[in-house]
C-alpha cells in the first residue's frame, strides 16, 4: 500500500476530542535589546505543542482536550502546569500529529514529554513559581514530565552568543522570563521570545502552480495576513509538501527577515501549518 505524504497524513488526522473555552495562557512579546538581561531567566524555546495541564486533563491553547493515552499523566501534580508537549528539536510535525490523533497512538506518545515551564495557579513572582515548579516536577518523578532548563545570563552579548549556539544545535530560539513577573493571561512584557528571524501567521487563499522542476506541484502559496495584505510564500517547502500543500483556508506560520518599504515580509519562508490560530496571534 502506498504511504501518504507526511503533510497530507497530518492534515487528514481527526480533530481533537472536545473544545472548551481557551485556557488563560500567558503569551510572549518580542525581546528587544535594552533591558537588564541579568534579571531574566533564559530557556530554550521548544518547537512543540503548547499545552496546559489543569490537574486532571491536558488542553491545547485553543481549548481542545488532548486525548493522552492511559498512564501518560499518572503521578503528575494536581496543580495546573503550563508547558510544551515535545518530541525533540525539529520534530514539531511529529509532536503535533501525535497530539491530534484520536484514539491516541500509544507508540507515538512514547516519544513525547510534557516540558513544564510555569505554574499558572501560583500567585507569586516567576522566581517563586520556578522554585515551586522544580519541587513539584522532582516529587512527581514521572518519565513523561520534565522541566525546561532555566539559566541566568549576565549581559546582552552573552545572550546573543547563547542564541547562536542554541540555533546552531537545532533549537528555535530563546524565551526570557522576568524574575518578578506574575502569571497573567494574555501578552506580557515579562515573558519575551528571541529568535534570529521573525515569524507570523497568515491564511492560505490560493495555490500557485510550480514551474520547471516543480511543474505539476505547488509553486507558491498566496496568503493573507489579518490586516488584509496578501503576498506569496514560495520557499521552505519539502517536495511532499509541494505535492500535498496546506489546504485553502488553513493557517500557516512563516519566517521572514524584516519588512519591505510597503510593509510586506522580506524573504518569507514556509515553516509549518498552524492547526490552531493562537489567541493573541502568537505564542
mmCIF file of N, CA, C and O in Angstrom, residues 177-261:
data_model
loop_
_atom_site.group_PDB
_atom_site.id
_atom_site.type_symbol
_atom_site.label_atom_id
_atom_site.label_comp_id
_atom_site.label_asym_id
_atom_site.label_seq_id
_atom_site.Cartn_x
_atom_site.Cartn_y
_atom_site.Cartn_z
ATOM 1 N N UNK A 177 11.999 34.981 30.888
ATOM 2 C CA UNK A 177 11.005 35.265 31.927
ATOM 3 C C UNK A 177 11.611 36.252 32.916
ATOM 4 O O UNK A 177 12.641 35.954 33.533
ATOM 5 N N UNK A 178 10.964 37.397 33.098
ATOM 6 C CA UNK A 178 11.454 38.337 34.111
ATOM 7 C C UNK A 178 11.221 37.751 35.492
ATOM 8 O O UNK A 178 10.147 37.212 35.786
ATOM 9 N N UNK A 179 12.225 37.859 36.343
ATOM 10 C CA UNK A 179 12.184 37.219 37.655
ATOM 11 C C UNK A 179 11.012 37.690 38.517
ATOM 12 O O UNK A 179 10.512 36.942 39.365
ATOM 13 N N UNK A 180 10.541 38.925 38.313
ATOM 14 C CA UNK A 180 9.487 39.490 39.171
ATOM 15 C C UNK A 180 8.098 39.413 38.549
ATOM 16 O O UNK A 180 7.126 39.904 39.133
ATOM 17 N N UNK A 181 7.994 38.816 37.374
ATOM 18 C CA UNK A 181 6.729 38.838 36.643
ATOM 19 C C UNK A 181 5.699 37.878 37.235
ATOM 20 O O UNK A 181 5.990 36.700 37.443
ATOM 21 N N UNK A 182 4.465 38.344 37.511
ATOM 22 C CA UNK A 182 3.392 37.426 37.910
ATOM 23 C C UNK A 182 2.840 36.719 36.678
ATOM 24 O O UNK A 182 3.094 37.142 35.548
ATOM 25 N N UNK A 183 2.102 35.623 36.898
ATOM 26 C CA UNK A 183 1.474 34.930 35.780
ATOM 27 C C UNK A 183 0.171 35.647 35.455
ATOM 28 O O UNK A 183 -0.776 35.632 36.233
ATOM 29 N N UNK A 184 0.135 36.275 34.257
ATOM 30 C CA UNK A 184 -1.055 36.987 33.795
ATOM 31 C C UNK A 184 -1.431 36.474 32.416
ATOM 32 O O UNK A 184 -0.568 36.368 31.545
ATOM 33 N N UNK A 185 -2.706 36.195 32.215
ATOM 34 C CA UNK A 185 -3.162 35.749 30.904
ATOM 35 C C UNK A 185 -2.995 36.881 29.889
ATOM 36 O O UNK A 185 -3.153 38.054 30.208
ATOM 37 N N UNK A 186 -2.684 36.513 28.659
ATOM 38 C CA UNK A 186 -2.529 37.490 27.602
ATOM 39 C C UNK A 186 -1.069 37.882 27.406
ATOM 40 O O UNK A 186 -0.150 37.338 28.030
ATOM 41 N N UNK A 187 -0.847 38.854 26.528
ATOM 42 C CA UNK A 187 0.500 39.297 26.194
ATOM 43 C C UNK A 187 1.164 39.924 27.409
ATOM 44 O O UNK A 187 0.554 40.710 28.131
ATOM 45 N N UNK A 188 2.420 39.575 27.654
ATOM 46 C CA UNK A 188 3.113 40.070 28.835
ATOM 47 C C UNK A 188 4.512 40.544 28.479
ATOM 48 O O UNK A 188 5.242 39.853 27.767
ATOM 49 N N UNK A 189 4.901 41.712 28.996
ATOM 50 C CA UNK A 189 6.266 42.196 28.818
ATOM 51 C C UNK A 189 7.243 41.432 29.699
ATOM 52 O O UNK A 189 8.463 41.566 29.541
ATOM 53 N N UNK A 190 6.709 40.630 30.627
ATOM 54 C CA UNK A 190 7.568 39.833 31.492
ATOM 55 C C UNK A 190 7.929 38.490 30.904
ATOM 56 O O UNK A 190 8.724 37.748 31.481
ATOM 57 N N UNK A 191 7.352 38.151 29.736
ATOM 58 C CA UNK A 191 7.690 36.921 29.010
ATOM 59 C C UNK A 191 7.998 37.323 27.572
ATOM 60 O O UNK A 191 7.127 37.850 26.869
ATOM 61 N N UNK A 192 9.222 37.089 27.133
ATOM 62 C CA UNK A 192 9.670 37.559 25.834
ATOM 63 C C UNK A 192 10.365 36.439 25.087
ATOM 64 O O UNK A 192 10.951 35.538 25.690
ATOM 65 N N UNK A 193 10.308 36.490 23.746
ATOM 66 C CA UNK A 193 10.986 35.492 22.921
ATOM 67 C C UNK A 193 12.040 36.173 22.062
ATOM 68 O O UNK A 193 11.887 37.321 21.643
ATOM 69 N N UNK A 194 13.120 35.446 21.810
ATOM 70 C CA UNK A 194 14.226 35.948 20.998
ATOM 71 C C UNK A 194 14.606 34.872 19.998
ATOM 72 O O UNK A 194 14.958 33.756 20.374
ATOM 73 N N UNK A 195 14.517 35.209 18.709
ATOM 74 C CA UNK A 195 14.869 34.292 17.638
ATOM 75 C C UNK A 195 15.674 35.056 16.587
ATOM 76 O O UNK A 195 15.585 36.293 16.520
ATOM 77 N N UNK A 196 16.442 34.351 15.755
ATOM 78 C CA UNK A 196 17.243 35.037 14.739
ATOM 79 C C UNK A 196 16.430 35.492 13.535
ATOM 80 O O UNK A 196 16.985 35.994 12.571
ATOM 81 N N UNK A 197 15.139 35.263 13.568
ATOM 82 C CA UNK A 197 14.240 35.691 12.492
ATOM 83 C C UNK A 197 12.908 36.054 13.119
ATOM 84 O O UNK A 197 12.615 35.729 14.267
ATOM 85 N N UNK A 198 12.076 36.739 12.361
ATOM 86 C CA UNK A 198 10.704 36.991 12.787
ATOM 87 C C UNK A 198 9.816 35.877 12.248
ATOM 88 O O UNK A 198 10.141 35.224 11.257
ATOM 89 N N UNK A 199 8.672 35.655 12.894
ATOM 90 C CA UNK A 199 7.680 34.764 12.314
ATOM 91 C C UNK A 199 6.283 35.295 12.584
ATOM 92 O O UNK A 199 6.082 36.114 13.472
ATOM 93 N N UNK A 200 5.351 34.839 11.788
ATOM 94 C CA UNK A 200 3.965 35.302 11.900
ATOM 95 C C UNK A 200 3.069 34.276 11.220
ATOM 96 O O UNK A 200 3.550 33.302 10.623
ATOM 97 N N UNK A 201 1.756 34.508 11.315
ATOM 98 C CA UNK A 201 0.782 33.608 10.695
ATOM 99 C C UNK A 201 0.024 34.322 9.581
ATOM 100 O O UNK A 201 -0.157 35.538 9.619
ATOM 101 N N UNK A 202 -0.410 33.542 8.604
ATOM 102 C CA UNK A 202 -1.251 34.062 7.525
ATOM 103 C C UNK A 202 -2.136 32.922 7.026
ATOM 104 O O UNK A 202 -1.809 31.745 7.191
ATOM 105 N N UNK A 203 -3.255 33.297 6.410
ATOM 106 C CA UNK A 203 -4.206 32.305 5.933
ATOM 107 C C UNK A 203 -3.998 32.047 4.430
ATOM 108 O O UNK A 203 -3.807 32.984 3.651
ATOM 109 N N UNK A 204 -4.035 30.770 4.037
ATOM 110 C CA UNK A 204 -3.835 30.395 2.634
ATOM 111 C C UNK A 204 -5.094 30.753 1.835
ATOM 112 O O UNK A 204 -6.200 30.333 2.184
ATOM 113 N N UNK A 205 -4.911 31.512 0.749
ATOM 114 C CA UNK A 205 -6.051 31.882 -0.090
ATOM 115 C C UNK A 205 -5.958 31.271 -1.491
ATOM 116 O O UNK A 205 -6.951 31.209 -2.211
ATOM 117 N N UNK A 206 -4.773 30.801 -1.904
ATOM 118 C CA UNK A 206 -4.654 30.180 -3.231
ATOM 119 C C UNK A 206 -3.367 29.375 -3.317
ATOM 120 O O UNK A 206 -2.387 29.661 -2.613
ATOM 121 N N UNK A 207 -3.391 28.351 -4.203
ATOM 122 C CA UNK A 207 -2.199 27.588 -4.554
ATOM 123 C C UNK A 207 -1.739 28.058 -5.931
ATOM 124 O O UNK A 207 -2.512 27.993 -6.898
ATOM 125 N N UNK A 208 -0.500 28.492 -6.039
ATOM 126 C CA UNK A 208 0.028 28.949 -7.317
ATOM 127 C C UNK A 208 0.884 27.838 -7.913
ATOM 128 O O UNK A 208 1.736 27.258 -7.222
ATOM 129 N N UNK A 209 0.674 27.489 -9.186
ATOM 130 C CA UNK A 209 1.348 26.331 -9.780
ATOM 131 C C UNK A 209 2.846 26.538 -9.930
ATOM 132 O O UNK A 209 3.327 27.655 -10.158
ATOM 133 N N UNK A 210 3.578 25.424 -9.823
ATOM 134 C CA UNK A 210 5.019 25.473 -9.967
ATOM 135 C C UNK A 210 5.452 25.392 -11.420
ATOM 136 O O UNK A 210 4.684 24.996 -12.298
ATOM 137 N N UNK A 211 6.706 25.729 -11.654
ATOM 138 C CA UNK A 211 7.298 25.671 -12.990
ATOM 139 C C UNK A 211 8.619 24.917 -12.909
ATOM 140 O O UNK A 211 9.173 24.722 -11.822
ATOM 141 N N UNK A 212 9.140 24.501 -14.057
ATOM 142 C CA UNK A 212 10.418 23.813 -14.091
ATOM 143 C C UNK A 212 10.357 22.523 -13.294
ATOM 144 O O UNK A 212 9.485 21.683 -13.519
ATOM 145 N N UNK A 213 11.269 22.349 -12.358
ATOM 146 C CA UNK A 213 11.301 21.111 -11.582
ATOM 147 C C UNK A 213 10.090 20.950 -10.679
ATOM 148 O O UNK A 213 9.832 19.861 -10.173
ATOM 149 N N UNK A 214 9.339 22.049 -10.476
ATOM 150 C CA UNK A 214 8.135 21.977 -9.646
ATOM 151 C C UNK A 214 6.861 21.939 -10.485
ATOM 152 O O UNK A 214 5.767 22.140 -9.948
ATOM 153 N N UNK A 215 6.983 21.704 -11.768
ATOM 154 C CA UNK A 215 5.803 21.601 -12.625
ATOM 155 C C UNK A 215 4.886 20.490 -12.114
ATOM 156 O O UNK A 215 5.336 19.394 -11.791
ATOM 157 N N UNK A 216 3.595 20.777 -12.049
ATOM 158 C CA UNK A 216 2.628 19.821 -11.538
ATOM 159 C C UNK A 216 2.556 19.774 -10.030
ATOM 160 O O UNK A 216 1.816 18.958 -9.466
ATOM 161 N N UNK A 217 3.312 20.644 -9.373
ATOM 162 C CA UNK A 217 3.334 20.712 -7.916
ATOM 163 C C UNK A 217 3.077 22.159 -7.493
ATOM 164 O O UNK A 217 2.861 23.043 -8.327
ATOM 165 N N UNK A 218 3.071 22.383 -6.205
ATOM 166 C CA UNK A 218 2.918 23.740 -5.691
ATOM 167 C C UNK A 218 4.145 24.575 -6.028
ATOM 168 O O UNK A 218 5.278 24.149 -5.797
ATOM 169 N N UNK A 219 3.908 25.769 -6.554
ATOM 170 C CA UNK A 219 4.993 26.722 -6.748
ATOM 171 C C UNK A 219 5.109 27.674 -5.586
ATOM 172 O O UNK A 219 6.197 27.944 -5.081
ATOM 173 N N UNK A 220 3.955 28.189 -5.147
ATOM 174 C CA UNK A 220 3.936 29.123 -4.026
ATOM 175 C C UNK A 220 2.530 29.165 -3.438
ATOM 176 O O UNK A 220 1.546 28.808 -4.104
ATOM 177 N N UNK A 221 2.452 29.583 -2.204
ATOM 178 C CA UNK A 221 1.171 29.868 -1.564
ATOM 179 C C UNK A 221 0.893 31.361 -1.678
ATOM 180 O O UNK A 221 1.793 32.183 -1.467
ATOM 181 N N UNK A 222 -0.333 31.710 -2.013
ATOM 182 C CA UNK A 222 -0.788 33.084 -1.860
ATOM 183 C C UNK A 222 -1.499 33.147 -0.521
ATOM 184 O O UNK A 222 -2.440 32.383 -0.267
ATOM 185 N N UNK A 223 -1.011 34.013 0.371
ATOM 186 C CA UNK A 223 -1.542 34.064 1.730
ATOM 187 C C UNK A 223 -2.011 35.475 2.053
ATOM 188 O O UNK A 223 -1.636 36.454 1.397
ATOM 189 N N UNK A 224 -2.831 35.552 3.088
ATOM 190 C CA UNK A 224 -3.383 36.842 3.511
ATOM 191 C C UNK A 224 -3.188 37.013 5.009
ATOM 192 O O UNK A 224 -3.537 36.128 5.792
ATOM 193 N N UNK A 225 -2.628 38.145 5.404
ATOM 194 C CA UNK A 225 -2.473 38.472 6.819
ATOM 195 C C UNK A 225 -3.792 38.960 7.398
ATOM 196 O O UNK A 225 -4.753 39.245 6.672
ATOM 197 N N UNK A 226 -3.812 39.125 8.718
ATOM 198 C CA UNK A 226 -5.022 39.601 9.386
ATOM 199 C C UNK A 226 -5.406 41.001 8.935
ATOM 200 O O UNK A 226 -6.588 41.371 8.977
ATOM 201 N N UNK A 227 -4.414 41.801 8.494
ATOM 202 C CA UNK A 227 -4.710 43.162 8.047
ATOM 203 C C UNK A 227 -5.148 43.225 6.593
ATOM 204 O O UNK A 227 -5.365 44.320 6.047
ATOM 205 N N UNK A 228 -5.282 42.067 5.932
ATOM 206 C CA UNK A 228 -5.744 42.022 4.548
ATOM 207 C C UNK A 228 -4.641 42.025 3.512
ATOM 208 O O UNK A 228 -4.909 41.798 2.321
ATOM 209 N N UNK A 229 -3.391 42.262 3.917
ATOM 210 C CA UNK A 229 -2.284 42.278 2.961
ATOM 211 C C UNK A 229 -2.024 40.866 2.443
ATOM 212 O O UNK A 229 -2.027 39.902 3.207
ATOM 213 N N UNK A 230 -1.796 40.757 1.128
ATOM 214 C CA UNK A 230 -1.544 39.461 0.504
ATOM 215 C C UNK A 230 -0.125 39.419 -0.070
ATOM 216 O O UNK A 230 0.382 40.419 -0.576
ATOM 217 N N UNK A 231 0.498 38.237 -0.018
ATOM 218 C CA UNK A 231 1.836 38.049 -0.561
ATOM 219 C C UNK A 231 2.052 36.560 -0.805
ATOM 220 O O UNK A 231 1.242 35.717 -0.391
ATOM 221 N N UNK A 232 3.158 36.237 -1.473
ATOM 222 C CA UNK A 232 3.461 34.853 -1.817
ATOM 223 C C UNK A 232 4.510 34.274 -0.872
ATOM 224 O O UNK A 232 5.421 34.983 -0.432
ATOM 225 N N UNK A 233 4.369 32.978 -0.612
ATOM 226 C CA UNK A 233 5.403 32.216 0.080
ATOM 227 C C UNK A 233 5.802 31.090 -0.865
ATOM 228 O O UNK A 233 5.008 30.188 -1.141
ATOM 229 N N UNK A 234 7.036 31.141 -1.378
ATOM 230 C CA UNK A 234 7.446 30.171 -2.382
ATOM 231 C C UNK A 234 8.590 29.270 -1.976
ATOM 232 O O UNK A 234 8.981 28.396 -2.747
ATOM 233 N N UNK A 235 9.139 29.454 -0.782
ATOM 234 C CA UNK A 235 10.272 28.627 -0.360
ATOM 235 C C UNK A 235 10.005 28.044 1.019
ATOM 236 O O UNK A 235 9.069 28.437 1.718
ATOM 237 N N UNK A 236 10.852 27.096 1.384
ATOM 238 C CA UNK A 236 10.721 26.451 2.691
ATOM 239 C C UNK A 236 9.954 25.143 2.652
ATOM 240 O O UNK A 236 9.819 24.473 3.681
ATOM 241 N N UNK A 237 9.455 24.739 1.473
ATOM 242 C CA UNK A 237 8.625 23.534 1.359
ATOM 243 C C UNK A 237 9.482 22.304 1.025
ATOM 244 O O UNK A 237 10.419 22.383 0.231
ATOM 245 N N UNK A 238 9.134 21.176 1.617
ATOM 246 C CA UNK A 238 9.669 19.898 1.178
ATOM 247 C C UNK A 238 8.864 19.446 -0.041
ATOM 248 O O UNK A 238 7.749 19.919 -0.277
ATOM 249 N N UNK A 239 9.425 18.504 -0.810
ATOM 250 C CA UNK A 239 8.720 18.028 -2.004
ATOM 251 C C UNK A 239 7.356 17.438 -1.645
ATOM 252 O O UNK A 239 6.368 17.628 -2.373
ATOM 253 N N UNK A 240 7.279 16.718 -0.506
ATOM 254 C CA UNK A 240 5.995 16.134 -0.096
ATOM 255 C C UNK A 240 4.970 17.215 0.185
ATOM 256 O O UNK A 240 3.772 17.036 -0.074
ATOM 257 N N UNK A 241 5.420 18.354 0.686
ATOM 258 C CA UNK A 241 4.506 19.461 0.965
ATOM 259 C C UNK A 241 4.080 20.161 -0.324
ATOM 260 O O UNK A 241 2.962 20.687 -0.406
ATOM 261 N N UNK A 242 4.957 20.159 -1.314
ATOM 262 C CA UNK A 242 4.563 20.732 -2.610
ATOM 263 C C UNK A 242 3.549 19.830 -3.316
ATOM 264 O O UNK A 242 2.702 20.311 -4.074
ATOM 265 N N UNK A 243 3.611 18.532 -3.085
ATOM 266 C CA UNK A 243 2.650 17.610 -3.685
ATOM 267 C C UNK A 243 1.319 17.615 -2.935
ATOM 268 O O UNK A 243 0.271 17.360 -3.523
ATOM 269 N N UNK A 244 1.347 17.910 -1.643
ATOM 270 C CA UNK A 244 0.127 17.967 -0.829
ATOM 271 C C UNK A 244 0.179 19.243 0.007
ATOM 272 O O UNK A 244 0.474 19.212 1.201
ATOM 273 N N UNK A 245 -0.066 20.397 -0.621
ATOM 274 C CA UNK A 245 0.115 21.676 0.065
ATOM 275 C C UNK A 245 -0.947 21.931 1.126
ATOM 276 O O UNK A 245 -2.022 21.303 1.119
ATOM 277 N N UNK A 246 -0.677 22.847 2.042
ATOM 278 C CA UNK A 246 -1.683 23.220 3.036
ATOM 279 C C UNK A 246 -2.969 23.657 2.345
ATOM 280 O O UNK A 246 -2.927 24.396 1.359
ATOM 281 N N UNK A 247 -4.116 23.198 2.821
ATOM 282 C CA UNK A 247 -5.373 23.480 2.117
ATOM 283 C C UNK A 247 -5.761 24.952 2.164
ATOM 284 O O UNK A 247 -5.337 25.702 3.060
ATOM 285 N N UNK A 248 -6.556 25.364 1.196
ATOM 286 C CA UNK A 248 -7.112 26.715 1.186
ATOM 287 C C UNK A 248 -7.871 26.932 2.500
ATOM 288 O O UNK A 248 -8.650 26.095 2.932
ATOM 289 N N UNK A 249 -7.621 28.065 3.128
ATOM 290 C CA UNK A 249 -8.285 28.390 4.387
ATOM 291 C C UNK A 249 -7.488 28.022 5.612
ATOM 292 O O UNK A 249 -7.805 28.490 6.717
ATOM 293 N N UNK A 250 -6.453 27.187 5.454
ATOM 294 C CA UNK A 250 -5.633 26.832 6.611
ATOM 295 C C UNK A 250 -4.702 27.993 6.959
ATOM 296 O O UNK A 250 -4.468 28.897 6.147
ATOM 297 N N UNK A 251 -4.184 27.963 8.179
ATOM 298 C CA UNK A 251 -3.271 28.996 8.650
ATOM 299 C C UNK A 251 -1.865 28.416 8.691
ATOM 300 O O UNK A 251 -1.653 27.311 9.193
ATOM 301 N N UNK A 252 -0.914 29.144 8.126
ATOM 302 C CA UNK A 252 0.475 28.695 8.130
ATOM 303 C C UNK A 252 1.332 29.706 8.884
ATOM 304 O O UNK A 252 1.027 30.898 8.948
ATOM 305 N N UNK A 253 2.400 29.194 9.457
ATOM 306 C CA UNK A 253 3.417 30.038 10.073
ATOM 307 C C UNK A 253 4.553 30.196 9.083
ATOM 308 O O UNK A 253 4.973 29.216 8.447
ATOM 309 N N UNK A 254 5.058 31.416 8.930
ATOM 310 C CA UNK A 254 6.171 31.665 8.021
ATOM 311 C C UNK A 254 7.249 32.477 8.745
ATOM 312 O O UNK A 254 6.974 33.212 9.697
ATOM 313 N N UNK A 255 8.472 32.300 8.289
ATOM 314 C CA UNK A 255 9.598 33.090 8.786
ATOM 315 C C UNK A 255 9.887 34.218 7.802
ATOM 316 O O UNK A 255 9.648 34.080 6.608
ATOM 317 N N UNK A 256 10.443 35.299 8.299
ATOM 318 C CA UNK A 256 10.821 36.393 7.410
ATOM 319 C C UNK A 256 11.888 37.244 8.085
ATOM 320 O O UNK A 256 12.152 37.115 9.285
ATOM 321 N N UNK A 257 12.521 38.094 7.311
ATOM 322 C CA UNK A 257 13.586 38.954 7.809
ATOM 323 C C UNK A 257 13.224 40.417 7.597
ATOM 324 O O UNK A 257 13.565 41.014 6.581
ATOM 325 N N UNK A 258 12.479 40.969 8.525
ATOM 326 C CA UNK A 258 12.098 42.365 8.415
ATOM 327 C C UNK A 258 11.016 42.591 7.379
ATOM 328 O O UNK A 258 10.394 41.651 6.878
ATOM 329 N N UNK A 259 10.804 43.857 7.040
ATOM 330 C CA UNK A 259 9.726 44.230 6.122
ATOM 331 C C UNK A 259 10.251 45.072 4.973
ATOM 332 O O UNK A 259 11.258 45.777 5.098
ATOM 333 N N UNK A 260 9.550 44.996 3.838
ATOM 334 C CA UNK A 260 9.862 45.835 2.690
ATOM 335 C C UNK A 260 9.330 47.243 2.938
ATOM 336 O O UNK A 260 8.653 47.514 3.927
ATOM 337 N N UNK A 261 9.600 48.146 1.993
ATOM 338 C CA UNK A 261 9.135 49.522 2.150
ATOM 339 C C UNK A 261 7.616 49.630 2.142
ATOM 340 O O UNK A 261 7.052 50.569 2.694
#
